[in-house]
PDB file of C-alpha atoms in Angstrom:
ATOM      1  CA  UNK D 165       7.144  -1.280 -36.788  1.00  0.00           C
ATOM      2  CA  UNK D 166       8.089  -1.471 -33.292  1.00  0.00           C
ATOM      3  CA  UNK D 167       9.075   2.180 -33.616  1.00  0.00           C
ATOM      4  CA  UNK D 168       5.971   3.477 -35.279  1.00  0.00           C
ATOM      5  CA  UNK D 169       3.993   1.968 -32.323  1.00  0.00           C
ATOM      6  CA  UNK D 170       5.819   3.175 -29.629  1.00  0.00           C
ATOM      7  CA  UNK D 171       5.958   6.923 -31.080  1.00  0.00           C
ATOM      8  CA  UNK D 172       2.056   6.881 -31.102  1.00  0.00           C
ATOM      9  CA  UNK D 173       2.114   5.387 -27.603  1.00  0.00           C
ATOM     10  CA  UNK D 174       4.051   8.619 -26.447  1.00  0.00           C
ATOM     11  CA  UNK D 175       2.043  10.674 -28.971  1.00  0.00           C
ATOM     12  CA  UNK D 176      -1.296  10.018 -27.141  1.00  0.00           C
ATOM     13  CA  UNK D 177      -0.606  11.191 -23.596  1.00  0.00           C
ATOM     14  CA  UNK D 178      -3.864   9.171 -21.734  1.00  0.00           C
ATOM     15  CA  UNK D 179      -2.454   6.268 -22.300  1.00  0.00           C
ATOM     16  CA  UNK D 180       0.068   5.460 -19.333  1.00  0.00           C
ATOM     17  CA  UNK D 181       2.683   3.026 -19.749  1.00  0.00           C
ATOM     18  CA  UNK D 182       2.163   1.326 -16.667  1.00  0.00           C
ATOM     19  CA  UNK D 183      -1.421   0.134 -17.977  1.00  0.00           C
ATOM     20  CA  UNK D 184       0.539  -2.255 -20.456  1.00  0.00           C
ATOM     21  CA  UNK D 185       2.968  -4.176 -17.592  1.00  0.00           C
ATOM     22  CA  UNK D 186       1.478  -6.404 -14.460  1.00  0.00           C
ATOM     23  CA  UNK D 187       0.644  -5.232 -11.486  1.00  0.00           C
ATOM     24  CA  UNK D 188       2.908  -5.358  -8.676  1.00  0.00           C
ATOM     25  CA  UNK D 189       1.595  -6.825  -5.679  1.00  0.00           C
ATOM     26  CA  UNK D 190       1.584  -5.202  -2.434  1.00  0.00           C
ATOM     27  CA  UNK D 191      -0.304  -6.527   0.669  1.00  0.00           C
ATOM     28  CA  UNK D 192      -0.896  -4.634   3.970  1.00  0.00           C
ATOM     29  CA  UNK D 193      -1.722  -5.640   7.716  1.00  0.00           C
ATOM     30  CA  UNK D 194      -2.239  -4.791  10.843  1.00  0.00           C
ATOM     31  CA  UNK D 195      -3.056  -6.016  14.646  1.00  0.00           C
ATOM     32  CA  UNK D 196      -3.732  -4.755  17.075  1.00  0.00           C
ATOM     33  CA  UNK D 197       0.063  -3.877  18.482  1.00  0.00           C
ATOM     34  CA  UNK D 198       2.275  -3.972  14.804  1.00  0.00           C
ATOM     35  CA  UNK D 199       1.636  -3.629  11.014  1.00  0.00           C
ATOM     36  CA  UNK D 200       3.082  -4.803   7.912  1.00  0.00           C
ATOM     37  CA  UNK D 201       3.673  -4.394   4.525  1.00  0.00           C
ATOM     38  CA  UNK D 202       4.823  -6.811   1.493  1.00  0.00           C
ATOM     39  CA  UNK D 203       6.144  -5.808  -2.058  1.00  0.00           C
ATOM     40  CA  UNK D 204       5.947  -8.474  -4.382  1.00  0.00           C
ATOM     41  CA  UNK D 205       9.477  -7.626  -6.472  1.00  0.00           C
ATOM     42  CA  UNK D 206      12.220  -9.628  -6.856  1.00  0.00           C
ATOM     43  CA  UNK D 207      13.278 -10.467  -3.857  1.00  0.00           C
ATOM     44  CA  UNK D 208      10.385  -9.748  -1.537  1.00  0.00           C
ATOM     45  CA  UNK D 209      10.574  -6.460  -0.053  1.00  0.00           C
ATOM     46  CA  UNK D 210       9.171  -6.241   3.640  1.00  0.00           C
ATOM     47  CA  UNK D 211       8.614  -3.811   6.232  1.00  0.00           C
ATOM     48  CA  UNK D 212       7.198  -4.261   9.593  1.00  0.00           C
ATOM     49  CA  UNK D 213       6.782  -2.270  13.036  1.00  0.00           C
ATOM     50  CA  UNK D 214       4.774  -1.856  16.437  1.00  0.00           C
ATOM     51  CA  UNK D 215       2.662   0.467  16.761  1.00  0.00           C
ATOM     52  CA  UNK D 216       3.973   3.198  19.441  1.00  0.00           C
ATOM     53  CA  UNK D 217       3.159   6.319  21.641  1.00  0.00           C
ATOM     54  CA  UNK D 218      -0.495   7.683  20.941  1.00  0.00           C
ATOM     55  CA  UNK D 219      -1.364   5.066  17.625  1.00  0.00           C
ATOM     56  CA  UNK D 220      -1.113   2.258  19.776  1.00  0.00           C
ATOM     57  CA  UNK D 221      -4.318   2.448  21.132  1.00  0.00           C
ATOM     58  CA  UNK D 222      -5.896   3.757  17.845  1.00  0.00           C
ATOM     59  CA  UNK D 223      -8.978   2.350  16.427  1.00  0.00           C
ATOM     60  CA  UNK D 224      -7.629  -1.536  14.147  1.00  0.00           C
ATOM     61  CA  UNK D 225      -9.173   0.629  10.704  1.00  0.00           C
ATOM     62  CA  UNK D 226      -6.610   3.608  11.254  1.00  0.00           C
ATOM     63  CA  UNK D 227      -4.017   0.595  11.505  1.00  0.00           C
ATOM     64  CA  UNK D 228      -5.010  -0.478   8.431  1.00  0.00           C
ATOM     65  CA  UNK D 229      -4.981   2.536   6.962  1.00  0.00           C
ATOM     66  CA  UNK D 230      -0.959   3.485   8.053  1.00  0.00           C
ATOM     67  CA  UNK D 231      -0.037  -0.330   7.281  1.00  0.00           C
ATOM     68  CA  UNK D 232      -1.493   0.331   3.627  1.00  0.00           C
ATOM     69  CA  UNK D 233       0.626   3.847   3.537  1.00  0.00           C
ATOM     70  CA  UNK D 234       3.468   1.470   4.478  1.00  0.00           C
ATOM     71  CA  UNK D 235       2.737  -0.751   2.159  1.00  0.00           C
ATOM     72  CA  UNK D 236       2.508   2.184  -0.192  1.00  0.00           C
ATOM     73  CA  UNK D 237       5.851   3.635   0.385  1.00  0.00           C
ATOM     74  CA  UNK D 238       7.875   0.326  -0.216  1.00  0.00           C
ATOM     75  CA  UNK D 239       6.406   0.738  -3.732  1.00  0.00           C
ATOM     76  CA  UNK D 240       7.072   4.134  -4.254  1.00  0.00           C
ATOM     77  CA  UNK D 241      11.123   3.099  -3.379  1.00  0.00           C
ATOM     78  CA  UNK D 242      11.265  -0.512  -5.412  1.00  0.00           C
ATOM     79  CA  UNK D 243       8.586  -0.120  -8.107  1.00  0.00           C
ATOM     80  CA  UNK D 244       8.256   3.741  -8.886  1.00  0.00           C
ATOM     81  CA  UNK D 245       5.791   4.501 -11.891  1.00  0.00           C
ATOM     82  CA  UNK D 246       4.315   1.010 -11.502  1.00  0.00           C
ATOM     83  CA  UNK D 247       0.512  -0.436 -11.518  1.00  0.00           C
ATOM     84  CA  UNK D 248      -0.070  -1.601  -7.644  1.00  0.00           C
ATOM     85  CA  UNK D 249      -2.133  -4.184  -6.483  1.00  0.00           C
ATOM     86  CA  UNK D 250      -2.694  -3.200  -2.910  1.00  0.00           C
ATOM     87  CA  UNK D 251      -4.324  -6.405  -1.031  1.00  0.00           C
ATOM     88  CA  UNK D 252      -5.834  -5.311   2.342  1.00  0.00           C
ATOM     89  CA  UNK D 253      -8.153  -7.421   4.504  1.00  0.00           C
ATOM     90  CA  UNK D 254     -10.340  -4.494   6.553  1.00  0.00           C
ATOM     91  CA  UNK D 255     -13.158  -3.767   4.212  1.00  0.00           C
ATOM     92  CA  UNK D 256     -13.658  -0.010   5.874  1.00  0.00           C
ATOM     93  CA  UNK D 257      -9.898   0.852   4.965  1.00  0.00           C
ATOM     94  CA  UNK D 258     -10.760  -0.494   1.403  1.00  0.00           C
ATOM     95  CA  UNK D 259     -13.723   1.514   0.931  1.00  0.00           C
ATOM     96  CA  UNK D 260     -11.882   4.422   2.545  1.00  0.00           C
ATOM     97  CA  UNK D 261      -8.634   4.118   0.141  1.00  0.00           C
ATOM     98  CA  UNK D 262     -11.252   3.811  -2.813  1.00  0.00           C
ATOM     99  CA  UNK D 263     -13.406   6.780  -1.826  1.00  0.00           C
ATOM    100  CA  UNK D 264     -10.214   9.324  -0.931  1.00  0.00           C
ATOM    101  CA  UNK D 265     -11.973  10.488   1.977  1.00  0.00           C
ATOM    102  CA  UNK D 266     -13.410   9.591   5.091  1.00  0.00           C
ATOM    103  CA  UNK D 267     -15.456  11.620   8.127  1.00  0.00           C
ATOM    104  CA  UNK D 268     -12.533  10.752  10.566  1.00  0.00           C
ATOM    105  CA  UNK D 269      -9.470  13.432  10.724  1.00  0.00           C
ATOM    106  CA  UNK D 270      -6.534  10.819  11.369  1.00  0.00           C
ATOM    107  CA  UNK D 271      -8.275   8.905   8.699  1.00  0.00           C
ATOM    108  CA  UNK D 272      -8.109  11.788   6.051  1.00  0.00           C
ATOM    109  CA  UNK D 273      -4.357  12.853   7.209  1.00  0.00           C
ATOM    110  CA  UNK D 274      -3.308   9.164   6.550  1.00  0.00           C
ATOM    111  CA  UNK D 275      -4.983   9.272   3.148  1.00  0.00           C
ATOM    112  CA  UNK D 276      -3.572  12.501   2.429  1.00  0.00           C
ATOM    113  CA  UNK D 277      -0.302  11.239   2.860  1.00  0.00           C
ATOM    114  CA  UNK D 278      -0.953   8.024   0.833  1.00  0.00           C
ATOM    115  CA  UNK D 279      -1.967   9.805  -2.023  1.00  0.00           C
ATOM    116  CA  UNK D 280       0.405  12.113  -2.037  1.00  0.00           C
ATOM    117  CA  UNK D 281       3.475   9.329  -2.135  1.00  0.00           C
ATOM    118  CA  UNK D 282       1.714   7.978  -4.806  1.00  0.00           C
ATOM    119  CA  UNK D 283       1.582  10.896  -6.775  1.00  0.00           C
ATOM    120  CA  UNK D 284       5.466  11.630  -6.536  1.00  0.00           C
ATOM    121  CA  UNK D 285       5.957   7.591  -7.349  1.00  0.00           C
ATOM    122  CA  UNK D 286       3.924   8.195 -10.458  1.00  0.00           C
ATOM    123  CA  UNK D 287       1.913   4.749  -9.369  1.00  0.00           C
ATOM    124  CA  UNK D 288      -1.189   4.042 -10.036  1.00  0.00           C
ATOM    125  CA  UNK D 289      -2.953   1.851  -6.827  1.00  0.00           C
ATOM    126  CA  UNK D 290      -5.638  -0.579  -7.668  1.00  0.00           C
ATOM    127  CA  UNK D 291      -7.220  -1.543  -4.102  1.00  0.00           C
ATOM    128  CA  UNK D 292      -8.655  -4.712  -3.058  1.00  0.00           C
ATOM    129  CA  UNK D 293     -10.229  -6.550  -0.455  1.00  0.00           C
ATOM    130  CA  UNK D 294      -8.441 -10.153   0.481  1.00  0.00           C
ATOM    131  CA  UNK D 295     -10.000 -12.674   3.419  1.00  0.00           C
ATOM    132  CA  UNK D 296      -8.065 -12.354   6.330  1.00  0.00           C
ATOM    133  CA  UNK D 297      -6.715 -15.957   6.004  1.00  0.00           C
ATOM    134  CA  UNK D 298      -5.258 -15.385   2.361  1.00  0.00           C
ATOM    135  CA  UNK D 299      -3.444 -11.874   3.730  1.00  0.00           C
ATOM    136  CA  UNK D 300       0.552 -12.646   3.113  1.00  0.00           C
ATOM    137  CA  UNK D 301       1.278  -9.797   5.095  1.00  0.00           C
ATOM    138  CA  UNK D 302      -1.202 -11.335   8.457  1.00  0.00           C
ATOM    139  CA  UNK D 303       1.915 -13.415   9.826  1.00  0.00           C
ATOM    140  CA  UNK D 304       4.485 -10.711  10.092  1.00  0.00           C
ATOM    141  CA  UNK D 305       1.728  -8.583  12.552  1.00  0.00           C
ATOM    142  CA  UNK D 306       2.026 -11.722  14.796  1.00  0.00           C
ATOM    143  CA  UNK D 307       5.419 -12.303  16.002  1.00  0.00           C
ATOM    144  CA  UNK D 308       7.321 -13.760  12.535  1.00  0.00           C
ATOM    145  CA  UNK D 309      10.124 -11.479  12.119  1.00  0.00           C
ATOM    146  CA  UNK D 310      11.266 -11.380   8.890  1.00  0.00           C
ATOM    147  CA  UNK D 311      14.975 -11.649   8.172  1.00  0.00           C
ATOM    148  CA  UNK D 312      15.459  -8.935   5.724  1.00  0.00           C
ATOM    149  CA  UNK D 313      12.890  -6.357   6.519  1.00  0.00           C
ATOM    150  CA  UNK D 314      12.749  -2.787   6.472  1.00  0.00           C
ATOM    151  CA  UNK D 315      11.948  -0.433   8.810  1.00  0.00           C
ATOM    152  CA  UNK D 316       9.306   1.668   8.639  1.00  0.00           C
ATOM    153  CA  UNK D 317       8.816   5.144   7.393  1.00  0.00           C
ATOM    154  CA  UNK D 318       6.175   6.188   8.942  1.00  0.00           C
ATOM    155  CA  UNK D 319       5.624   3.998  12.121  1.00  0.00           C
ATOM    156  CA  UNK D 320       8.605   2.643  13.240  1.00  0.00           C
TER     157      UNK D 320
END
């Protein structure tokens, strides 16, 4: 029975519920003067900014990095205790997200910060390299304003 199953699901703590629905898709960007983030949810969340003061000037992989913590923090608010498919197209922020660590201080403080939004989201992130020219998020760190977006949390 339906019941029976779903008792043993809660019985055997390992196994997460979020492991049995689809990812949610959330892609991140950034340029060299804004960022962006997209939540695939019903409708399409999005948040863009500039980068200001200091970060402007910061290296394009730090970029990446706070666009993906942006990215991050539109799922913790619209998809909480969800399975994310974060899409990013700089392959040292990817290995950095993957690894949880990196040799650069801003780096680490960013991925501090991601992890621990994730952790009070209760999501699990699943990250993964995209070619620049299949990056949803690309146009919005290029002048296309979209109508309904969000401001940022962290960089706006």
């Amino acid at each position: 029975s339906i019941e029976a199953a779903v008792g043993r699901v809660e019985a055997n703590a390992w196994i997460e519920r979020a492991s049995f629905l689809p990812p949610v898709v959330a892609w991140s960007d950034a340029s060299s003067g804004a960022w962006a983030a997209l939540l695939e949810v019903s409708p399409l969340k999005v948040s863009q900014g500039v980068f200001r003061t200091w970060f402007s000037s910061a290296h394009i992989y730090l970029k990446e990095l706070a666009a993906a913590l942006e990215a991050v923090e539109l799922a913790a608010r619209y998809a909480p205790g969800s399975t994310v498919s974060l899409k990013v197209d700089n392959l040292a922020a990817v290995h950095t997200l993957r690894r949880g660590h990196s040799s650069n201080w801003v780096a680490n403080q960013l991925l501090a910060t991601v992890f621990r939004r994730a952790e009070s989201a209760a999501l699990n992130i699943d990250v993964t390299w995209v070619p620049t020219d299949e990056q949803r998020a690309d146009p919005y760190t290029r002048g296309v304003t979209h109508p309904g977006a969000v401001p940022g949390t962290y960089f706006d």
